[in-house]
Coordinates of N, CA, C and O in Angstrom, one line a residue:
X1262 N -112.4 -127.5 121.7 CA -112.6 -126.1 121.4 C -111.4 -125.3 122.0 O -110.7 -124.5 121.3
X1263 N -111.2 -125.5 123.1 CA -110.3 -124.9 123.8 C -108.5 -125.3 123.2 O -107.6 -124.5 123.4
X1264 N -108.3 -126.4 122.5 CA -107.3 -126.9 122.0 C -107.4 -126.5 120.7 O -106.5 -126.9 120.0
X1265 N -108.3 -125.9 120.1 CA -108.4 -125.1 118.8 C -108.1 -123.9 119.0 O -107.2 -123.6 118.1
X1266 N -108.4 -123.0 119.8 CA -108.2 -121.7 120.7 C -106.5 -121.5 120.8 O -105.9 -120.6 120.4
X1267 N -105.9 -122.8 121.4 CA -104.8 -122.6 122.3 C -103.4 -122.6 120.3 O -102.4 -121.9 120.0
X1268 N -104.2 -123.8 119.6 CA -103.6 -123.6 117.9 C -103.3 -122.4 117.4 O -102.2 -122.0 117.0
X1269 N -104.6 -121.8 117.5 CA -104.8 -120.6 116.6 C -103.7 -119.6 117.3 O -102.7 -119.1 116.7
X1270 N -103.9 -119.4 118.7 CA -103.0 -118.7 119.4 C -101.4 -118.8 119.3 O -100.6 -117.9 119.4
X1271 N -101.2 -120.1 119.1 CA -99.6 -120.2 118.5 C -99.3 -120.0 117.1 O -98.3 -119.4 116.6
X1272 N -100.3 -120.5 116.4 CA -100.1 -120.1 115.1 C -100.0 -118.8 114.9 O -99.0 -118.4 114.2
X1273 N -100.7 -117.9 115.1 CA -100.8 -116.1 115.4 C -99.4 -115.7 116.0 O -98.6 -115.0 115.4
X1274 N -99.0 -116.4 117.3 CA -97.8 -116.0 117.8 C -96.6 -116.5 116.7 O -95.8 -115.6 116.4
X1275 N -96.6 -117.3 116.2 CA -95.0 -117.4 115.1 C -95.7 -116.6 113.8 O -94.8 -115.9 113.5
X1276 N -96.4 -116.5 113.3 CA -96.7 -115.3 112.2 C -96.2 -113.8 112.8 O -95.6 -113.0 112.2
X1277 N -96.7 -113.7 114.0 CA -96.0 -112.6 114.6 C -94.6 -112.3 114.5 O -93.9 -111.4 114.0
X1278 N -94.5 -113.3 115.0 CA -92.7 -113.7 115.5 C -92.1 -113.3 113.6 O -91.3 -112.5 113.2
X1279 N -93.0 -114.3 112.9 CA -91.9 -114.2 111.7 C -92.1 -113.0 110.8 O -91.6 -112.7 109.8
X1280 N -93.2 -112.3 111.6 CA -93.4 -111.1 110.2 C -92.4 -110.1 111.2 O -91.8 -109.2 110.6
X1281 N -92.1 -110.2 112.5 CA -91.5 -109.2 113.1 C -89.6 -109.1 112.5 O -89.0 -108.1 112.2
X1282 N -89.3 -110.6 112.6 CA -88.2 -111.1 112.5 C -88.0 -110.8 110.8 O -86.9 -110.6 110.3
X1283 N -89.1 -110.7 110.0 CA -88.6 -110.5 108.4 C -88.1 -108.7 108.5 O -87.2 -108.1 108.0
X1284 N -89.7 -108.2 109.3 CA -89.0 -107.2 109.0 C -87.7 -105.9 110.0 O -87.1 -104.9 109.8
X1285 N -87.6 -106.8 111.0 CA -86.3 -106.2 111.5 C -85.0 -106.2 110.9 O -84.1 -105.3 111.0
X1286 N -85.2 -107.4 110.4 CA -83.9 -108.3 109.1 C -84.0 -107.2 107.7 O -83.0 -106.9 107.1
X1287 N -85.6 -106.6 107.3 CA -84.7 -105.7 106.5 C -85.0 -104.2 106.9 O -85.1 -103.5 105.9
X1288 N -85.1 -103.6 107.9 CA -84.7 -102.6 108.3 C -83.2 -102.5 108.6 O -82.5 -101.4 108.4
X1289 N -82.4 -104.0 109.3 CA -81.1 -103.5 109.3 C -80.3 -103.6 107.7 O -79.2 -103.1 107.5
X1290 N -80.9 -104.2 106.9 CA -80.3 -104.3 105.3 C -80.6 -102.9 105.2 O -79.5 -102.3 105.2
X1291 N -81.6 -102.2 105.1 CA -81.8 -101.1 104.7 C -81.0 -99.8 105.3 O -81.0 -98.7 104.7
X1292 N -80.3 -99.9 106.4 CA -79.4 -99.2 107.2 C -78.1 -99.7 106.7 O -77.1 -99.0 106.5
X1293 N -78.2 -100.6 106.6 CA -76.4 -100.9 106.0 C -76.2 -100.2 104.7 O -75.2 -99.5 104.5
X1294 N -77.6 -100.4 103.6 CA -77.8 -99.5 102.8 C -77.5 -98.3 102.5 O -77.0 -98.0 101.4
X1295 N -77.7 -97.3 103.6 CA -77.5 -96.4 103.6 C -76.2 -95.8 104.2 O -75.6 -94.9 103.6
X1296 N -75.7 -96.3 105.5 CA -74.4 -96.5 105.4 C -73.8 -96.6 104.2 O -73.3 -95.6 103.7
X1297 N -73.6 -97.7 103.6 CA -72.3 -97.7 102.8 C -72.5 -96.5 101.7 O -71.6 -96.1 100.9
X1298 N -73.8 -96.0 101.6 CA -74.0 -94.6 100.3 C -73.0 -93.5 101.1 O -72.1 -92.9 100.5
X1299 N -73.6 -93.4 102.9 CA -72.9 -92.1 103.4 C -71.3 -92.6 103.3 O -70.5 -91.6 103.4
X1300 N -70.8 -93.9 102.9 CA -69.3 -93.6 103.0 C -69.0 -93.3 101.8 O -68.1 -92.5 101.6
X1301 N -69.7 -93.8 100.6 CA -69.6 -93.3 99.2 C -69.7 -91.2 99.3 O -68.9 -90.6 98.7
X1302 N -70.2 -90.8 99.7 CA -70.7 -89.5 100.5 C -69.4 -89.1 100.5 O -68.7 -88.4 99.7
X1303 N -69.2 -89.6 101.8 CA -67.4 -89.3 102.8 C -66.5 -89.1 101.1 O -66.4 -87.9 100.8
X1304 N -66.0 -89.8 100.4 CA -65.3 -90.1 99.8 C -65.3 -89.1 99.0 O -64.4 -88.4 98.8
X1305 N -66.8 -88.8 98.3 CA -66.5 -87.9 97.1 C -66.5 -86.3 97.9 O -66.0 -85.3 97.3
X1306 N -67.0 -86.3 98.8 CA -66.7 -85.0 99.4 C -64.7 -84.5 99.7 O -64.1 -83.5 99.5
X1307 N -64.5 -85.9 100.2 CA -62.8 -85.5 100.1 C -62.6 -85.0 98.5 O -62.1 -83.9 98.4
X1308 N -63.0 -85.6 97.6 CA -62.9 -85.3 96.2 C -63.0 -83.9 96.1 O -62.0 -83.3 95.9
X1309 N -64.3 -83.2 96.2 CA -64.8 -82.2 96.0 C -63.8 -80.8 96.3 O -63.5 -79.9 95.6
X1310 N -63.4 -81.3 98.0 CA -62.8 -80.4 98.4 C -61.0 -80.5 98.1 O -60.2 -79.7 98.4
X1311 N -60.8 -81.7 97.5 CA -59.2 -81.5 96.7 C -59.2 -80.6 95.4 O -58.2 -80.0 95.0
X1312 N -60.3 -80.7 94.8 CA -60.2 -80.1 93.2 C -60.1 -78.9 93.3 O -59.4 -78.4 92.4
X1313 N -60.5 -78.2 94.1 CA -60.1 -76.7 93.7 C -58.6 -76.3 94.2 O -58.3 -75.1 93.9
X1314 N -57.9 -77.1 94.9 CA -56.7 -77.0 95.5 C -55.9 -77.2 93.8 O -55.3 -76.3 93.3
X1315 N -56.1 -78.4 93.4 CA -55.9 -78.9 92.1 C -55.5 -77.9 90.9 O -54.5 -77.7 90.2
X1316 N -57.1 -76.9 90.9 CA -57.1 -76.1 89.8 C -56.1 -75.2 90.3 O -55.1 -75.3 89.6
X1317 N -55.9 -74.3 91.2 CA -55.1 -73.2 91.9 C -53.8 -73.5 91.4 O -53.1 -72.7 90.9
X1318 N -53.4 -74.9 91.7 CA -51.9 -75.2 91.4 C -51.4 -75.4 89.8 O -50.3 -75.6 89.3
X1319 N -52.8 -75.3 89.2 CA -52.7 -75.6 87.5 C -53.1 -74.6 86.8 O -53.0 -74.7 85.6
X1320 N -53.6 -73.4 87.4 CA -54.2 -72.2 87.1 C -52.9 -71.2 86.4 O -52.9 -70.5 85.4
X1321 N -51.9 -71.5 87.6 CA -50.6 -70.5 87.1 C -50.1 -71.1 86.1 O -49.6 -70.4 85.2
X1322 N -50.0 -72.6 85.8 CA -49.2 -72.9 84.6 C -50.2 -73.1 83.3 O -49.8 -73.4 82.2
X1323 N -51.1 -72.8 83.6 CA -51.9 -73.3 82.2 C -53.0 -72.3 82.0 O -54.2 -72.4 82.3
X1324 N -52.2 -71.1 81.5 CA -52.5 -70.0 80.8 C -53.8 -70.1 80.2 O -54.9 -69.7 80.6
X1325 N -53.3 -70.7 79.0 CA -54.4 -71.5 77.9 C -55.6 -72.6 77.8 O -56.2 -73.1 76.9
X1326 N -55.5 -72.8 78.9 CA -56.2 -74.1 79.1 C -57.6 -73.9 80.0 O -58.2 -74.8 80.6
X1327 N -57.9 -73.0 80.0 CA -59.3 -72.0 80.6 C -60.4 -72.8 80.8 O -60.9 -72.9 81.9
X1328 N -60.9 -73.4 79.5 CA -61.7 -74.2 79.4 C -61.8 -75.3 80.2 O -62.7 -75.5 81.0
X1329 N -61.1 -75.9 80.0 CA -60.7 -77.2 80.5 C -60.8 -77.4 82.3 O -61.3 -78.2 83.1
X1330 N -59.9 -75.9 82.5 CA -60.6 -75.6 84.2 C -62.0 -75.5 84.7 O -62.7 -76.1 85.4
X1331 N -62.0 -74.8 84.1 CA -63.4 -73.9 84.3 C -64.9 -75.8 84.1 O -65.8 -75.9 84.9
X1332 N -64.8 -76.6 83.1 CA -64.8 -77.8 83.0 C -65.0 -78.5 84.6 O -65.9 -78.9 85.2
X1333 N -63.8 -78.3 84.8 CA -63.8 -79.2 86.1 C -64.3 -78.7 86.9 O -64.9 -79.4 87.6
X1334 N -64.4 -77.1 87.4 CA -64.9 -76.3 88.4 C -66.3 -76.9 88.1 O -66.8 -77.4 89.1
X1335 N -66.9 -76.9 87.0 CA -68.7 -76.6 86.5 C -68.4 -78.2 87.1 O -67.9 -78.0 88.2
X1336 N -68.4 -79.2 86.9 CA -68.4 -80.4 87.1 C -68.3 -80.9 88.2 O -69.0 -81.9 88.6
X1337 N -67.3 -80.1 89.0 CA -67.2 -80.0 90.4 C -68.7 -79.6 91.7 O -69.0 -80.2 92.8
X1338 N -69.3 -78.5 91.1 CA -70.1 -78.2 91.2 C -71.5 -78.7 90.7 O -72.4 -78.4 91.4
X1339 N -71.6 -79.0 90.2 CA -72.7 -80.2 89.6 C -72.7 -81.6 90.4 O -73.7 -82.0 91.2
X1340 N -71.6 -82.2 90.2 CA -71.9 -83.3 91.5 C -71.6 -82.4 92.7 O -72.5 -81.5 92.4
X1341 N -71.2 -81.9 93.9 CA -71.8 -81.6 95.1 C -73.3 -81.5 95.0 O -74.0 -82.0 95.9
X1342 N -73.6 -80.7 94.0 CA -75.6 -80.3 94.0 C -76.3 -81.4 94.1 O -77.2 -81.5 94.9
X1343 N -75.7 -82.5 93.1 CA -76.1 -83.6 92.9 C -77.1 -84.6 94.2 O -76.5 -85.1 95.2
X1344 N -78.4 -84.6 94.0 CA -79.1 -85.6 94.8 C -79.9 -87.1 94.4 O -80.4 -87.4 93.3
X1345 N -80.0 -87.8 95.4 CA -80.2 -89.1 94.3 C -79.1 -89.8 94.2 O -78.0 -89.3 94.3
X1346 N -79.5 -91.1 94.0 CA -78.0 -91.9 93.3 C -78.2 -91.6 92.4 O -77.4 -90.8 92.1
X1347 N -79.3 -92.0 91.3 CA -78.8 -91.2 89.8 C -78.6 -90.6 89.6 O -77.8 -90.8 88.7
X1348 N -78.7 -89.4 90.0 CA -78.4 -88.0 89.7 C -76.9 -87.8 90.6 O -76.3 -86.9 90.2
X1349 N -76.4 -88.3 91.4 CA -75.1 -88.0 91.8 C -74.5 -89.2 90.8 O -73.7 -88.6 90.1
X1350 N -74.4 -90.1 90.5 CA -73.9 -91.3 89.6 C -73.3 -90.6 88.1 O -72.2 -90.9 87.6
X1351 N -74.5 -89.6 87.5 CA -74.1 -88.9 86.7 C -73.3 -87.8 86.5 O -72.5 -87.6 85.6
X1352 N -73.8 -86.9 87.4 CA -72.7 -86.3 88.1 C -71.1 -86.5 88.4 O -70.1 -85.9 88.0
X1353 N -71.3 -87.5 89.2 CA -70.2 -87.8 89.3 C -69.1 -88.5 88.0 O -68.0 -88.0 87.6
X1354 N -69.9 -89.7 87.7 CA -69.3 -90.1 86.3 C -68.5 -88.7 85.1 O -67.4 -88.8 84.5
X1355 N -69.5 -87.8 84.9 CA -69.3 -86.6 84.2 C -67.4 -86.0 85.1 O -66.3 -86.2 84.6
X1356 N -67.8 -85.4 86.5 CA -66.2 -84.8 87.2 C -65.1 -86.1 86.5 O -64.0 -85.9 86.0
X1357 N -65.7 -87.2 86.8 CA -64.5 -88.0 86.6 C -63.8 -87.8 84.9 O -62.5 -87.8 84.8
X1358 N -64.5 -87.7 83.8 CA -64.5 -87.5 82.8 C -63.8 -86.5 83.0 O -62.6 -86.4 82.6
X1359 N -64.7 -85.3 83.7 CA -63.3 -83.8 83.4 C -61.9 -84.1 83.7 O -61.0 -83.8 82.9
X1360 N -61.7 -84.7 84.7 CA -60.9 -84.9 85.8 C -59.9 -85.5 84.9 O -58.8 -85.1 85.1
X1361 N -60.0 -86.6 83.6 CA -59.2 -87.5 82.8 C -58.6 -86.3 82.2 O -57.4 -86.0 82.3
X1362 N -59.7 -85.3 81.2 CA -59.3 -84.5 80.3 C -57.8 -83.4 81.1 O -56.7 -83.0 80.5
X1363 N -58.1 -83.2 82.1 CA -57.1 -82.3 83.2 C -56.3 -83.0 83.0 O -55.5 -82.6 82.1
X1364 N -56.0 -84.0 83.4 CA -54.8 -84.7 83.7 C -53.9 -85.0 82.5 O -52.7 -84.8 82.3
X1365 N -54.9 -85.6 81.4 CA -54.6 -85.1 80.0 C -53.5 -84.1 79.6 O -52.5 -84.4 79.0
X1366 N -53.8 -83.1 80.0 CA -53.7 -81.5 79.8 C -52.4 -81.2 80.5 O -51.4 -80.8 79.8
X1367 N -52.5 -81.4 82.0 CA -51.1 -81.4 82.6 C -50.3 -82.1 82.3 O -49.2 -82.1 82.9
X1368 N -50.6 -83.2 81.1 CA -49.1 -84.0 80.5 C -48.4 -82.8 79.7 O -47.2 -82.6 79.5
X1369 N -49.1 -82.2 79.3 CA -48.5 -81.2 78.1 C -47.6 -80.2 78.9 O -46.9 -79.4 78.1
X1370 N -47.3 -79.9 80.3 CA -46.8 -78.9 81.0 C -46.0 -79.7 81.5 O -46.4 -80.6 82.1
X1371 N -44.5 -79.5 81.3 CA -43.5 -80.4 82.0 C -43.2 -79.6 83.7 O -43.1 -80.2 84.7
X1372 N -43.1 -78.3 83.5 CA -43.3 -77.8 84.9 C -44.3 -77.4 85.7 O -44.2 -76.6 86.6
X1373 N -45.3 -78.2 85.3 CA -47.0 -78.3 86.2 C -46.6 -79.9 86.8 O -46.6 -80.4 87.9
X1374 N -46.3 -80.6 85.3 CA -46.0 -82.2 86.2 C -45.5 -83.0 87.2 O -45.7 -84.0 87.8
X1375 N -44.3 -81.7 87.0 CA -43.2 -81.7 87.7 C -43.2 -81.2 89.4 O -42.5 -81.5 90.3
X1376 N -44.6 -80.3 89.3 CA -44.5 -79.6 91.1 C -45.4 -80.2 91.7 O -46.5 -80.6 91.4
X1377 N -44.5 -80.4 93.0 CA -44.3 -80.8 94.3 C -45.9 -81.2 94.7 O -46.4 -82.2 95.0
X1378 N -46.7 -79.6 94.5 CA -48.0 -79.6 94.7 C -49.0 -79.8 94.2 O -50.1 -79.8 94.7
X1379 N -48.6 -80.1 92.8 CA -49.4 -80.7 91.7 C -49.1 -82.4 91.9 O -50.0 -83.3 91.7
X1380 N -48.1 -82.6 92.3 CA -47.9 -84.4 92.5 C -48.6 -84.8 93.2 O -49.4 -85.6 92.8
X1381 N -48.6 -84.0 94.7 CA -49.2 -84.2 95.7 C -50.9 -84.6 95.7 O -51.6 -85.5 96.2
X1382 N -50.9 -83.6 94.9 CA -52.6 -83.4 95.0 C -53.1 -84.2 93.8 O -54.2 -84.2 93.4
X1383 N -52.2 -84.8 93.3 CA -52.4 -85.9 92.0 C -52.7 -87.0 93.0 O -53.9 -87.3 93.0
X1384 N -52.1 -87.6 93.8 CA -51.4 -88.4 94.5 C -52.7 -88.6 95.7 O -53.1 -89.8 95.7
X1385 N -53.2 -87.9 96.5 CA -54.2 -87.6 97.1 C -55.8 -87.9 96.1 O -56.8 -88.4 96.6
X1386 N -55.7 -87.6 95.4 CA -56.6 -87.5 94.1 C -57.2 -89.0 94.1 O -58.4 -89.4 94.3
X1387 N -55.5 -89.8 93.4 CA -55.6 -91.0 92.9 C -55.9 -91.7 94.0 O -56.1 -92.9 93.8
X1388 N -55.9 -91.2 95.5 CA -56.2 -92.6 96.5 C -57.3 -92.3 96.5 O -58.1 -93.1 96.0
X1389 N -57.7 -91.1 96.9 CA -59.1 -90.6 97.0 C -60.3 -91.6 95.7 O -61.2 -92.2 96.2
X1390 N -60.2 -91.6 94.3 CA -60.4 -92.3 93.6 C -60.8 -93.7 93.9 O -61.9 -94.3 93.9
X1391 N -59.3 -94.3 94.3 CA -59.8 -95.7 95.1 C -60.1 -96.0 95.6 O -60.1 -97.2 95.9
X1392 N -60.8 -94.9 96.5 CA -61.9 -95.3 98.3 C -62.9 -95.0 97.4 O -63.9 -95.7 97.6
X1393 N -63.2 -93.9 96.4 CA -64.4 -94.2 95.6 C -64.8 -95.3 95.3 O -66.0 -95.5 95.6
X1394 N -63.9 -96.3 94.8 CA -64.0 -97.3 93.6 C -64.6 -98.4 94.8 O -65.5 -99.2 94.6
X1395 N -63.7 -98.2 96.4 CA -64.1 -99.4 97.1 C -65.2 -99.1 97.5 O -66.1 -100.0 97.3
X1396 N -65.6 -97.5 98.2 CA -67.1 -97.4 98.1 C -68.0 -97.8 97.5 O -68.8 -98.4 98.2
X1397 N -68.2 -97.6 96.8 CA -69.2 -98.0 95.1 C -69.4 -99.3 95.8 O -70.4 -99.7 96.3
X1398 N -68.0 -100.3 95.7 CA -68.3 -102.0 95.6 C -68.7 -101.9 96.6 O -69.6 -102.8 96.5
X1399 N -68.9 -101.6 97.8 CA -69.3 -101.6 99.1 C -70.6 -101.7 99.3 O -71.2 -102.6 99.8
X1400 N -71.1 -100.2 98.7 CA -72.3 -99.8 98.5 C -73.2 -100.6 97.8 O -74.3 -100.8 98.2
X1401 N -72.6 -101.1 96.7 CA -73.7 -102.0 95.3 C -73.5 -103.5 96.1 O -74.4 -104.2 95.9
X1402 N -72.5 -104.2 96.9 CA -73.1 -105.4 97.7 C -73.7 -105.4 98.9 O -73.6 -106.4 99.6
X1403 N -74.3 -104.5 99.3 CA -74.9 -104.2 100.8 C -76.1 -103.9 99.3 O -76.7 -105.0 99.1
X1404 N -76.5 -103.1 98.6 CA -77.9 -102.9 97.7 C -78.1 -104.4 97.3 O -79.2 -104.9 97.1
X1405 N -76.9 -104.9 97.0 CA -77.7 -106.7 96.2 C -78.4 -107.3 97.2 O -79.6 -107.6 97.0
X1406 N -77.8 -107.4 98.2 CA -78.1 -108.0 99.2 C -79.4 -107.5 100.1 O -80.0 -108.2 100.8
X1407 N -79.6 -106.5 99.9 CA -81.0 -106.0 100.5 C -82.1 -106.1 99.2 O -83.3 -106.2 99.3
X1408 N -81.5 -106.2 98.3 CA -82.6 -106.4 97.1 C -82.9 -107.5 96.7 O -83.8 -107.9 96.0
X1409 N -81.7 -108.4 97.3 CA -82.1 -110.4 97.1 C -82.9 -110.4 98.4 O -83.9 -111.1 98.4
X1410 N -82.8 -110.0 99.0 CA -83.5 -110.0 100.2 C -85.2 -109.8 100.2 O -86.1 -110.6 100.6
X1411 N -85.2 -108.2 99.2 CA -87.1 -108.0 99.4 C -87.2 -109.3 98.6 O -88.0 -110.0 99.3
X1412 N -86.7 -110.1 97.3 CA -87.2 -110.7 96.5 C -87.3 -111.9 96.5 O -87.8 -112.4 95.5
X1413 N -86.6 -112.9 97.7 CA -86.8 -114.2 98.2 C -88.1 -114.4 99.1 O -89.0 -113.7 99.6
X1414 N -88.0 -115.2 98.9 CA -89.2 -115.7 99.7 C -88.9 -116.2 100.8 O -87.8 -116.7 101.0
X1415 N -89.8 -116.1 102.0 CA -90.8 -115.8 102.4 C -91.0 -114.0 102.5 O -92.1 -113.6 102.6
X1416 N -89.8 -113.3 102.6 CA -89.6 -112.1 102.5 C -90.2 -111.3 101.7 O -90.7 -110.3 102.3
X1417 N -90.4 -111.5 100.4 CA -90.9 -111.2 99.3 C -92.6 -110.7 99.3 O -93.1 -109.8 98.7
X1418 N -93.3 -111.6 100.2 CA -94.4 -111.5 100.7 C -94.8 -110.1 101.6 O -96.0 -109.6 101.5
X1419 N -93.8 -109.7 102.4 CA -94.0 -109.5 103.5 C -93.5 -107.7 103.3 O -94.3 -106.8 103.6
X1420 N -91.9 -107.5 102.4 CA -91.7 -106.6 102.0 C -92.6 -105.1 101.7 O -92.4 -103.9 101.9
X1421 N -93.7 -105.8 101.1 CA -94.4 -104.6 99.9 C -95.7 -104.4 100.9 O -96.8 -104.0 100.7
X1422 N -95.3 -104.9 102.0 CA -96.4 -104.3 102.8 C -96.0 -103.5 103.5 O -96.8 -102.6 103.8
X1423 N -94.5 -103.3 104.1 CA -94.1 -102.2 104.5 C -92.9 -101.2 103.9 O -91.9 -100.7 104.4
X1424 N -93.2 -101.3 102.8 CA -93.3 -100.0 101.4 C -91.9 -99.9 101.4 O -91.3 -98.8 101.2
X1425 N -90.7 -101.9 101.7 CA -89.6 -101.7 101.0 C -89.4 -102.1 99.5 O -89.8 -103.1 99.0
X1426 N -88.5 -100.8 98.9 CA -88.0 -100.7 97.3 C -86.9 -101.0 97.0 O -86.1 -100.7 97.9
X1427 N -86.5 -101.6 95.9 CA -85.2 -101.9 95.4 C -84.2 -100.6 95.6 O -84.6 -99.5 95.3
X1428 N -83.2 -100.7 96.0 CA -82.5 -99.8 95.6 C -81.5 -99.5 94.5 O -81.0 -100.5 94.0
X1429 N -81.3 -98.6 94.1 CA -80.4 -98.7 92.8 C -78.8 -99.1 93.1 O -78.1 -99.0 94.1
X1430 N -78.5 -99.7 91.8 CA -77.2 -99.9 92.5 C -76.1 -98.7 91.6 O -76.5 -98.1 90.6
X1431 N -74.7 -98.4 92.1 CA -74.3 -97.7 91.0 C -73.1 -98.2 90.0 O -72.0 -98.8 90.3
X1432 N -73.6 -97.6 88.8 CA -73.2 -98.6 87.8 C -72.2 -97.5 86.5 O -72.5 -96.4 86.3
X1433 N -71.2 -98.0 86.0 CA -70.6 -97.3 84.9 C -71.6 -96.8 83.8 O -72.5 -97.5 83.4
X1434 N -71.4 -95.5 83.3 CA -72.3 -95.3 82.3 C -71.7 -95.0 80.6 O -72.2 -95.2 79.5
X1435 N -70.3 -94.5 81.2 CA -69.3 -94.8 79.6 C -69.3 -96.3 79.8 O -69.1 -97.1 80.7
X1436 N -69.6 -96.4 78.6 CA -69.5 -97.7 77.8 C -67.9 -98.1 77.9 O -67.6 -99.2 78.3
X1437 N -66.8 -97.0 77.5 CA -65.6 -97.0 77.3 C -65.1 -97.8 78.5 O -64.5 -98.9 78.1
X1438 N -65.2 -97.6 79.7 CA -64.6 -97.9 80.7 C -64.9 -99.6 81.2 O -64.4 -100.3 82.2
X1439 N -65.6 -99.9 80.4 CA -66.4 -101.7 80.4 C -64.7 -101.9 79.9 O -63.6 -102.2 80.4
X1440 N -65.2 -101.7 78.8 CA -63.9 -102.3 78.0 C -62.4 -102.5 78.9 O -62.0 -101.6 79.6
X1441 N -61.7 -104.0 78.5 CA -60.7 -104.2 79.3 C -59.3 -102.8 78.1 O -59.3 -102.3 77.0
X1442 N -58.3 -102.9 79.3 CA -57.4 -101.6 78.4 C -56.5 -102.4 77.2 O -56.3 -103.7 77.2
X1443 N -56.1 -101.7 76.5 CA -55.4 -102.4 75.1 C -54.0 -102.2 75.5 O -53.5 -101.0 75.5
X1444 N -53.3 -103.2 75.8 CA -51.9 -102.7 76.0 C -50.7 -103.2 75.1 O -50.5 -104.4 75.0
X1445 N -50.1 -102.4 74.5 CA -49.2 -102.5 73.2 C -47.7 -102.5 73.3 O -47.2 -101.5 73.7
X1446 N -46.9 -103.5 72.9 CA -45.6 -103.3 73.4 C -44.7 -103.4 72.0 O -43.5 -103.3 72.0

């Protein structure tokens, strides 16, 4: 009796042990999680606060092009509001979209392309862009990995009792941008 007692009591002790150890394992997945969103965060806020620097220096050369500003400002402003990964994903995806048409636009001005300050902030722009792009990857292999995580086993079990959810990952939503580029010589 007493050597049934002393079983049960170890058996209880490693169910302890492993339900503690599953879920410390994804409380820290779930923190990494959110880290790599807040550096995605970091990134598009440098964004945010370059674009109107952007418009200012494109404002005086491009009389006609009102629309097209005003575009990026609304776009600009839409993702900052933006909450959610979806809702900032689309948001954002949309500025990026403006952001093509602009640049578009300043091809047509040989003395907008041409300034110093417009390079600059092209230039700042386009790195800014690529700490986006590494963000993102950053962010969506820290979410696989917490989401292979709730869904393996023994984990899988243990997850949905303390109310962890997949997280979204973020993903292209133009179709266009899948596509590899066509290059013609």
């Amino acid at each position: 009796m007493v050597m049934l007692a002393v079983l049960l009591a170890v058996l209880a002790g490693f169910v302890f042990v492993s339900v503690a150890f599953i879920y410390n394992t994804l409380i820290q997945l779930r923190f990494r999680v959110k880290n790599a969103w807040a550096q995605i965060d970091v990134q598009l806020k440098r964004r945010h606060d370059l674009i109107p620097n952007l418009v200012e220096v494109a404002k005086g050369y491009m009389k006609f092009e009102k629309e097209t500003l005003e575009n990026v400002i609304k776009a600009r402003t839409q993702a900052a509001q933006a909450s959610g990964i979806k809702d900032k994903q689309e948001a954002e995806n949309f500025l990026t979209q403006t952001l093509k048409s602009l640049f578009a636009v300043v091809e047509r001005y040989p003395d907008l392309k041409a300034n110093q300050n417009m390079l600059k902030l092209q230039e700042e722009l386009t790195t800014t862009e690529n700490k986006i792009a590494f963000s993102r990857q950053f962010y969506n292999d820290e979410a696989t990995q917490y989401n292979t995580a709730i869904h393996t086993f023994p984990t899988n079990a243990i997850a949905p009792m303390f109310n962890f959810r997949d997280e979204l990952l973020f993903e292209l939503s133009d179709m266009a941008e899948k596509e590899p580029p066509k290059v013609n010589f």
